mmCIF file of C-alpha atoms and ligand atoms in Angstrom:
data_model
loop_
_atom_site.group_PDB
_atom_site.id
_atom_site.type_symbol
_atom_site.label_atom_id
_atom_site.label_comp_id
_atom_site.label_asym_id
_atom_site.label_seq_id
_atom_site.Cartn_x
_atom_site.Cartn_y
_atom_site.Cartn_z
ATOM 1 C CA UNK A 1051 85.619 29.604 61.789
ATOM 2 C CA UNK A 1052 82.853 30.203 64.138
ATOM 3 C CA UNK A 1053 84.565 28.935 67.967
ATOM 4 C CA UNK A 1054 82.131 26.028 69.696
ATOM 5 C CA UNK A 1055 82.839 27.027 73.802
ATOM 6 C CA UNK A 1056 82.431 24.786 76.167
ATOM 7 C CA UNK A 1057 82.017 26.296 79.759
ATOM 8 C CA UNK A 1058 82.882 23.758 82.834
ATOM 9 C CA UNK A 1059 80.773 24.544 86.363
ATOM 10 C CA UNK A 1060 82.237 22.586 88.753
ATOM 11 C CA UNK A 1061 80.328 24.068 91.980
ATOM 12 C CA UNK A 1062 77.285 22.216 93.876
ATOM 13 C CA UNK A 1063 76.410 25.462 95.873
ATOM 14 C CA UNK A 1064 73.360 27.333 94.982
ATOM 15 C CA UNK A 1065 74.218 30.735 93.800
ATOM 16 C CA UNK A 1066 78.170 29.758 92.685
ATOM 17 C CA UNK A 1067 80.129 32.624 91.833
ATOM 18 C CA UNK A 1068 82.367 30.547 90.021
ATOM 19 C CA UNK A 1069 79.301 29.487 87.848
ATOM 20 C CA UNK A 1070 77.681 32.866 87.237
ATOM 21 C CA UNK A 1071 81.738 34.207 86.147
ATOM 22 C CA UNK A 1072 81.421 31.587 84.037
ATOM 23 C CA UNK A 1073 77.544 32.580 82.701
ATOM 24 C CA UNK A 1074 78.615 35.840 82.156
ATOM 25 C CA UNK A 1075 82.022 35.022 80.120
ATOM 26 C CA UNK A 1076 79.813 32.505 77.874
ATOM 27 C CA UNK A 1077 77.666 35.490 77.034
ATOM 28 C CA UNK A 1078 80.257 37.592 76.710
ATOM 29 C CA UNK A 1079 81.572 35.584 73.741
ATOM 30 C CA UNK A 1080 79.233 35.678 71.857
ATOM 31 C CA UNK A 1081 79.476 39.144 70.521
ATOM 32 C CA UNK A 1082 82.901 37.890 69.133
ATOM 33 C CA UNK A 1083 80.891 35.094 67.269
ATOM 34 C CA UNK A 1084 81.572 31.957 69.263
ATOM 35 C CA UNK A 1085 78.869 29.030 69.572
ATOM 36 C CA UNK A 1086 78.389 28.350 73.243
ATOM 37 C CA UNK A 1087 77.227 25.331 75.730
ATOM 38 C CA UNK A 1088 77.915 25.449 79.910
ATOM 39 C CA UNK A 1089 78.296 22.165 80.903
ATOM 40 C CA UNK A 1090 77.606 22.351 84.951
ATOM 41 C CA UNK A 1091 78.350 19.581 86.995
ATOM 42 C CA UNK A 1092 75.657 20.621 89.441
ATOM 43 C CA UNK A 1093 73.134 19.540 87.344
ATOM 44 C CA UNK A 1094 74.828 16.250 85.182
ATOM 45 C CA UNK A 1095 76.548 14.740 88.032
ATOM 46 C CA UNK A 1096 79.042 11.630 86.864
ATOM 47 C CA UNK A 1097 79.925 9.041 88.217
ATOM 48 C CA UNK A 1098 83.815 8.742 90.479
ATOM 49 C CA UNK A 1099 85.908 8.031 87.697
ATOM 50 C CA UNK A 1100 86.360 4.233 88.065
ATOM 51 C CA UNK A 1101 89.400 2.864 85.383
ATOM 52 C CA UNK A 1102 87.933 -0.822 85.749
ATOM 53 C CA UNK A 1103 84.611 -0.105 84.941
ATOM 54 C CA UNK A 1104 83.799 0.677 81.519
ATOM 55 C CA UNK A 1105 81.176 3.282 82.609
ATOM 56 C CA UNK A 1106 78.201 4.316 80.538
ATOM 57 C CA UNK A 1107 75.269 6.932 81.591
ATOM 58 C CA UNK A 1108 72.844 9.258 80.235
ATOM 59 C CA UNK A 1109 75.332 12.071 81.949
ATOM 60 C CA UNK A 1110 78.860 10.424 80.496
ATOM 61 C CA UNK A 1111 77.118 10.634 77.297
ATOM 62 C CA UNK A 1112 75.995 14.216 77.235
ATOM 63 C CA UNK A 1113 79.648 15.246 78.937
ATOM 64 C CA UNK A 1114 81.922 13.121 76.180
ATOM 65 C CA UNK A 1115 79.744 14.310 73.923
ATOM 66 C CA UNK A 1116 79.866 18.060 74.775
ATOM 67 C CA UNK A 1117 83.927 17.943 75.150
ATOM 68 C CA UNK A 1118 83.947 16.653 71.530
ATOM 69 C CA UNK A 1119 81.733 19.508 70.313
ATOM 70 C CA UNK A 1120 84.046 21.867 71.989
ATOM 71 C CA UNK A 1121 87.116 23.666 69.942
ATOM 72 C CA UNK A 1122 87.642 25.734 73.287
ATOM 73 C CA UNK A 1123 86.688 25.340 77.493
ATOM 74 C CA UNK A 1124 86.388 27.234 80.199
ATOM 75 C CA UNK A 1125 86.985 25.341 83.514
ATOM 76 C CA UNK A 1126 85.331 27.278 86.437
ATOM 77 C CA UNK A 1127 85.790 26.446 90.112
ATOM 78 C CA UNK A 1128 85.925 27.434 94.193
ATOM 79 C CA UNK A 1129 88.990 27.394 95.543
ATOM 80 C CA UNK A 1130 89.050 24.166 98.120
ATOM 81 C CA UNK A 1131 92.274 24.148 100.070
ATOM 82 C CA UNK A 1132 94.168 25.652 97.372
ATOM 83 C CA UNK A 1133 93.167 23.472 94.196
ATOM 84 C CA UNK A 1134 89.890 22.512 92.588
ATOM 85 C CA UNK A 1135 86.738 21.125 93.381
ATOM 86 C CA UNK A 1136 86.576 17.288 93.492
ATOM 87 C CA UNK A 1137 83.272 17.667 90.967
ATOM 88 C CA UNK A 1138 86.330 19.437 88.400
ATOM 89 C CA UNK A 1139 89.157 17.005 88.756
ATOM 90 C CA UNK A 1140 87.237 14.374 88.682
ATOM 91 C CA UNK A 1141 85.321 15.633 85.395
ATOM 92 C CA UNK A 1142 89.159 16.010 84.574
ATOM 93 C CA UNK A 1143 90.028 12.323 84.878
ATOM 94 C CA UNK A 1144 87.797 11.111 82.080
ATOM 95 C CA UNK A 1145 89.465 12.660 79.695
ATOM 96 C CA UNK A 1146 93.093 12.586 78.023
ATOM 97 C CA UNK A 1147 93.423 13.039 74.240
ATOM 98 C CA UNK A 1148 90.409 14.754 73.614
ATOM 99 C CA UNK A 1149 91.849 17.868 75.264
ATOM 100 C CA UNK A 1150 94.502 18.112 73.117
ATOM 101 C CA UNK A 1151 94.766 20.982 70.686
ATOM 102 C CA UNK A 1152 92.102 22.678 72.440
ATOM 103 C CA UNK A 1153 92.543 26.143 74.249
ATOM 104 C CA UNK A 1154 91.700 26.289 77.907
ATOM 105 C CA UNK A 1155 90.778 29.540 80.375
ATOM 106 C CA UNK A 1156 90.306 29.493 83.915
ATOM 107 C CA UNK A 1157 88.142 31.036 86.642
ATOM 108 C CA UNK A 1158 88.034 30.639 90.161
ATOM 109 C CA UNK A 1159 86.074 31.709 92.816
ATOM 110 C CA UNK A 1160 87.999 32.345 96.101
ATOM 111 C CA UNK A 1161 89.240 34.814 98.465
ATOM 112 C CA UNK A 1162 93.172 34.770 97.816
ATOM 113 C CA UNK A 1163 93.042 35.018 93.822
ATOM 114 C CA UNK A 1164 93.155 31.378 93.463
ATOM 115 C CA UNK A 1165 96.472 30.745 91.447
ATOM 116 C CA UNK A 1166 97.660 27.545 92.799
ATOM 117 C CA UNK A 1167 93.877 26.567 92.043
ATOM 118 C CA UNK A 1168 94.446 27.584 88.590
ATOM 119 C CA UNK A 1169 98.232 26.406 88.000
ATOM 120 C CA UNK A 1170 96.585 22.892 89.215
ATOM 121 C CA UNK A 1171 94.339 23.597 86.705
ATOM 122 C CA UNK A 1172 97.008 24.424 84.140
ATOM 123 C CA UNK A 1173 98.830 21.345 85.077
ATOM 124 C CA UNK A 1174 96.183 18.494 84.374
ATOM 125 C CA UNK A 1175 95.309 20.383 80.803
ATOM 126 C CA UNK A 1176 99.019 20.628 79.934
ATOM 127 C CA UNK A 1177 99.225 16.674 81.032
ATOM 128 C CA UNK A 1178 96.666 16.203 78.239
ATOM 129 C CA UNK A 1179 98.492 18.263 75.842
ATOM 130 C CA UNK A 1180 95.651 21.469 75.836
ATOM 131 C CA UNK A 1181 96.813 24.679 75.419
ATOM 132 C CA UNK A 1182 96.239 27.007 78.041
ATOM 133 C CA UNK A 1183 95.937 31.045 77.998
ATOM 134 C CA UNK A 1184 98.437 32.572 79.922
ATOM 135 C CA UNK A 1185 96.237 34.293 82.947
ATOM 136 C CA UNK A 1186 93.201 32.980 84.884
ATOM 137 C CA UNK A 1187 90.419 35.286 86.404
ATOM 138 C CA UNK A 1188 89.778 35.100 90.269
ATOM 139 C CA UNK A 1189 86.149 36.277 91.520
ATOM 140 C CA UNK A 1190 85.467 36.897 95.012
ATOM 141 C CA UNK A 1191 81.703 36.442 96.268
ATOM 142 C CA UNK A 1192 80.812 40.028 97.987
ATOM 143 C CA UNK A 1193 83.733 42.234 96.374
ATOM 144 C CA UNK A 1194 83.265 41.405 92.774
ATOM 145 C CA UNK A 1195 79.636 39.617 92.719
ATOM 146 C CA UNK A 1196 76.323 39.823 94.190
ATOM 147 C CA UNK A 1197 73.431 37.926 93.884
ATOM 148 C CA UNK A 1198 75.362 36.249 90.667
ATOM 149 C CA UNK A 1199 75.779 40.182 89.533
ATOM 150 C CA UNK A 1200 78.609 41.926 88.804
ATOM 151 C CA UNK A 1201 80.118 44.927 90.814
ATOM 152 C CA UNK A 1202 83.155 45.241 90.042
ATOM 153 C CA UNK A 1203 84.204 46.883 86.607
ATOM 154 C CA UNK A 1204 87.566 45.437 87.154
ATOM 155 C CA UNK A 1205 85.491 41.617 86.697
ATOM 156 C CA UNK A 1206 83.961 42.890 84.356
ATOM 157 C CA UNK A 1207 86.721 44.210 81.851
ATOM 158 C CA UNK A 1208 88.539 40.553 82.947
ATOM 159 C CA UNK A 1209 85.971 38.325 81.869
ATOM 160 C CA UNK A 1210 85.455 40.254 78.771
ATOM 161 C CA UNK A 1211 88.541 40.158 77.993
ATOM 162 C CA UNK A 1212 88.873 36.224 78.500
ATOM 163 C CA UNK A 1213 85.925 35.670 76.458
ATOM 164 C CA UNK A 1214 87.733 37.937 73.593
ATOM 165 C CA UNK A 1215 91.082 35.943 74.176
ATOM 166 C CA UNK A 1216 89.333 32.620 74.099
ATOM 167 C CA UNK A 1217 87.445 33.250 70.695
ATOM 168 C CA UNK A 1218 90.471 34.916 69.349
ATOM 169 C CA UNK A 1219 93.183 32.619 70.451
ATOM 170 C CA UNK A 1220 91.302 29.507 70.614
ATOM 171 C CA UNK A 1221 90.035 29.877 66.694
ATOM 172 C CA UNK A 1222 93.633 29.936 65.832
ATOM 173 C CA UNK A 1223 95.409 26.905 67.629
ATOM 174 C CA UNK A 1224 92.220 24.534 67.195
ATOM 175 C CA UNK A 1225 92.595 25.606 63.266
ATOM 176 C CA UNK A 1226 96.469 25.194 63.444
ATOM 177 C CA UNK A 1227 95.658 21.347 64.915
ATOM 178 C CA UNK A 1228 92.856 20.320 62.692
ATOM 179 C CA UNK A 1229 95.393 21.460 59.873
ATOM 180 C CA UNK A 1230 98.513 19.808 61.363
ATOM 181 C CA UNK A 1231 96.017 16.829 61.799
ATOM 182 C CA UNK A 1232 96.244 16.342 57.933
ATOM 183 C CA UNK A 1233 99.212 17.118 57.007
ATOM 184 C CA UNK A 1234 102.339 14.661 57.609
ATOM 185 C CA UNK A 1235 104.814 17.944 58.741
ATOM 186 C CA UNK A 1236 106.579 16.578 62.366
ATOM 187 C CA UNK A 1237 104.037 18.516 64.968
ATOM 188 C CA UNK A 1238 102.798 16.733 68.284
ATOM 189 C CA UNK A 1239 98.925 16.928 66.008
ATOM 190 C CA UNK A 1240 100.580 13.889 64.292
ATOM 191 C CA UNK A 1241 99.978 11.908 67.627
ATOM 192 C CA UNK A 1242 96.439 12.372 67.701
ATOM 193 C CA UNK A 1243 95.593 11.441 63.843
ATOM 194 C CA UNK A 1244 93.757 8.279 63.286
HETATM 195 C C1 LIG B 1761 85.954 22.709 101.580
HETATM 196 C C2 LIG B 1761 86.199 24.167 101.290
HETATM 197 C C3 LIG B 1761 87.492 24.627 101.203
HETATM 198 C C4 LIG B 1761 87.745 25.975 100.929
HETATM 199 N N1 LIG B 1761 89.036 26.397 100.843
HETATM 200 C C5 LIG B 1761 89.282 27.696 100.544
HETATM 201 C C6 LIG B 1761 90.635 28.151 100.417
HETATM 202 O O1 LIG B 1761 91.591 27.412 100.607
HETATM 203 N N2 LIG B 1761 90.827 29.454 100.080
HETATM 204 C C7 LIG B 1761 89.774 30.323 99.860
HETATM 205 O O2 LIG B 1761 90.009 31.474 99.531
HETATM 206 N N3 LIG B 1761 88.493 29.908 99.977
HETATM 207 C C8 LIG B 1761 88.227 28.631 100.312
HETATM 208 N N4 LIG B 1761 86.932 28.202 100.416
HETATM 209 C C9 LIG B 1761 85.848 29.158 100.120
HETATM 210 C C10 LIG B 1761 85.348 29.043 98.680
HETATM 211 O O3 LIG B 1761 86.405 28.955 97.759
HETATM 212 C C11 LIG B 1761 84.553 30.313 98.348
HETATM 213 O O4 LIG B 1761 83.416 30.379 99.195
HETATM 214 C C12 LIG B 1761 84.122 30.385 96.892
HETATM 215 O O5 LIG B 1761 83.594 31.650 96.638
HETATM 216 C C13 LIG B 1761 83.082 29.337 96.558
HETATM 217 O O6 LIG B 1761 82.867 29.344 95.159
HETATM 218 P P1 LIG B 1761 81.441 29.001 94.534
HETATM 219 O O7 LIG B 1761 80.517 30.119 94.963
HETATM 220 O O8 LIG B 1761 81.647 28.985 93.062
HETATM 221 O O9 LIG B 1761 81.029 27.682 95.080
HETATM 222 C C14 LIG B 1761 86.664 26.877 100.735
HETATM 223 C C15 LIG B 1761 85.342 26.381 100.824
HETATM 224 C C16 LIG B 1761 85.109 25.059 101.102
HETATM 225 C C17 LIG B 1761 83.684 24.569 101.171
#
């Protein structure tokens, strides 16, 4: 199968790091075949997630509409206190079961590696019942990137080898789910067919 990735920018500054990681990784993956989109929330701003409203835009459109293209994401974000950007979680709140079955990797941009951002991360995909891989790649501006550049080889062997993970991994749970999607064998898939 040829892997549709999504990548998630969740950063309003100009010249993210979190963002250009993210750039980067989505190039990265294409050498191991996947089909790539960045969706960045800089650019197709939504709406606060409202559950009275039923809310329809241009932007909720194009977002629903690129999270149901996607077999795979990658969420990228600056550290803020600790967790995630309010641009990510709230991207995060409109949206439940179409994460499921779907492999997730991580990136964060901060300067003390960023795992509680991540594990917060981790927590509102496993909520939705996405899969997640098992490590998350911190970038921090100055030390790893400049001028949305890499220069650190370290970076650069990490985010190659999340884009190989993602393609890799990610083809074979999303196939394992569409399959289990059909069949009528006791899996969690069964909850999501229609
Ligand atoms: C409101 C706010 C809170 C932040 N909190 C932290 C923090 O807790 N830990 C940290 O290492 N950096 C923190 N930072 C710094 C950003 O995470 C850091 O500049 C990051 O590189 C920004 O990512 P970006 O370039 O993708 O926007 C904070 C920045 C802001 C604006």
């Amino acid at each position: 199968m040829t892997i549709k990735l999504l990548g998630v920018a969740s950063s309003l500054r100009e010249n993210s790091s979190s963002t250009a990681a993210l750039t980067i990784t989505l190039d990265l993956s294409k050498k191991y075949g996947a089909q790539t989109r960045l969706l960045n929330l800089k650019q197709t701003k939504l709406p606060l997630y409202d559950p009275n409203e039923s809310q329809t835009s241009t932007e909720l459109q194009k977002v629903e509409e690129d999270v149901e293209w996607a077999d795979a994401i990658i969420l990228a974000t600056p550290d803020y206190h600790g967790s995630m950007s309010g641009v990510m979680k709230n991207f995060l709140d409109y949206f439940w079961s179409e994460f499921a079955g779907k492999t997730f990797g991580y990136i964060c941009a901060s300067h003390e590696k960023g795992l509680t951002v991540m594990d917060h991360m981790r927590t509102s995909v496993r909520q939705c019942y996405g899969w997640s891989l098992p490590y998350g790649i911190s970038v921090s501006d100055g030390s790893d990137l400049k001028d949305g550049k890499i220069i650190s080889q370290r970076l650069k062997s990490r985010l190659e080898m999340l884009a190989r993970d993602l393609v890799v991994y990610g083809s074979l749970l999303r196939q394992q789910f569409v399959t289990d999607l059909d069949s009528d064998l006791p899996t969690f898939a069964a909850h999501y067919r229609k």
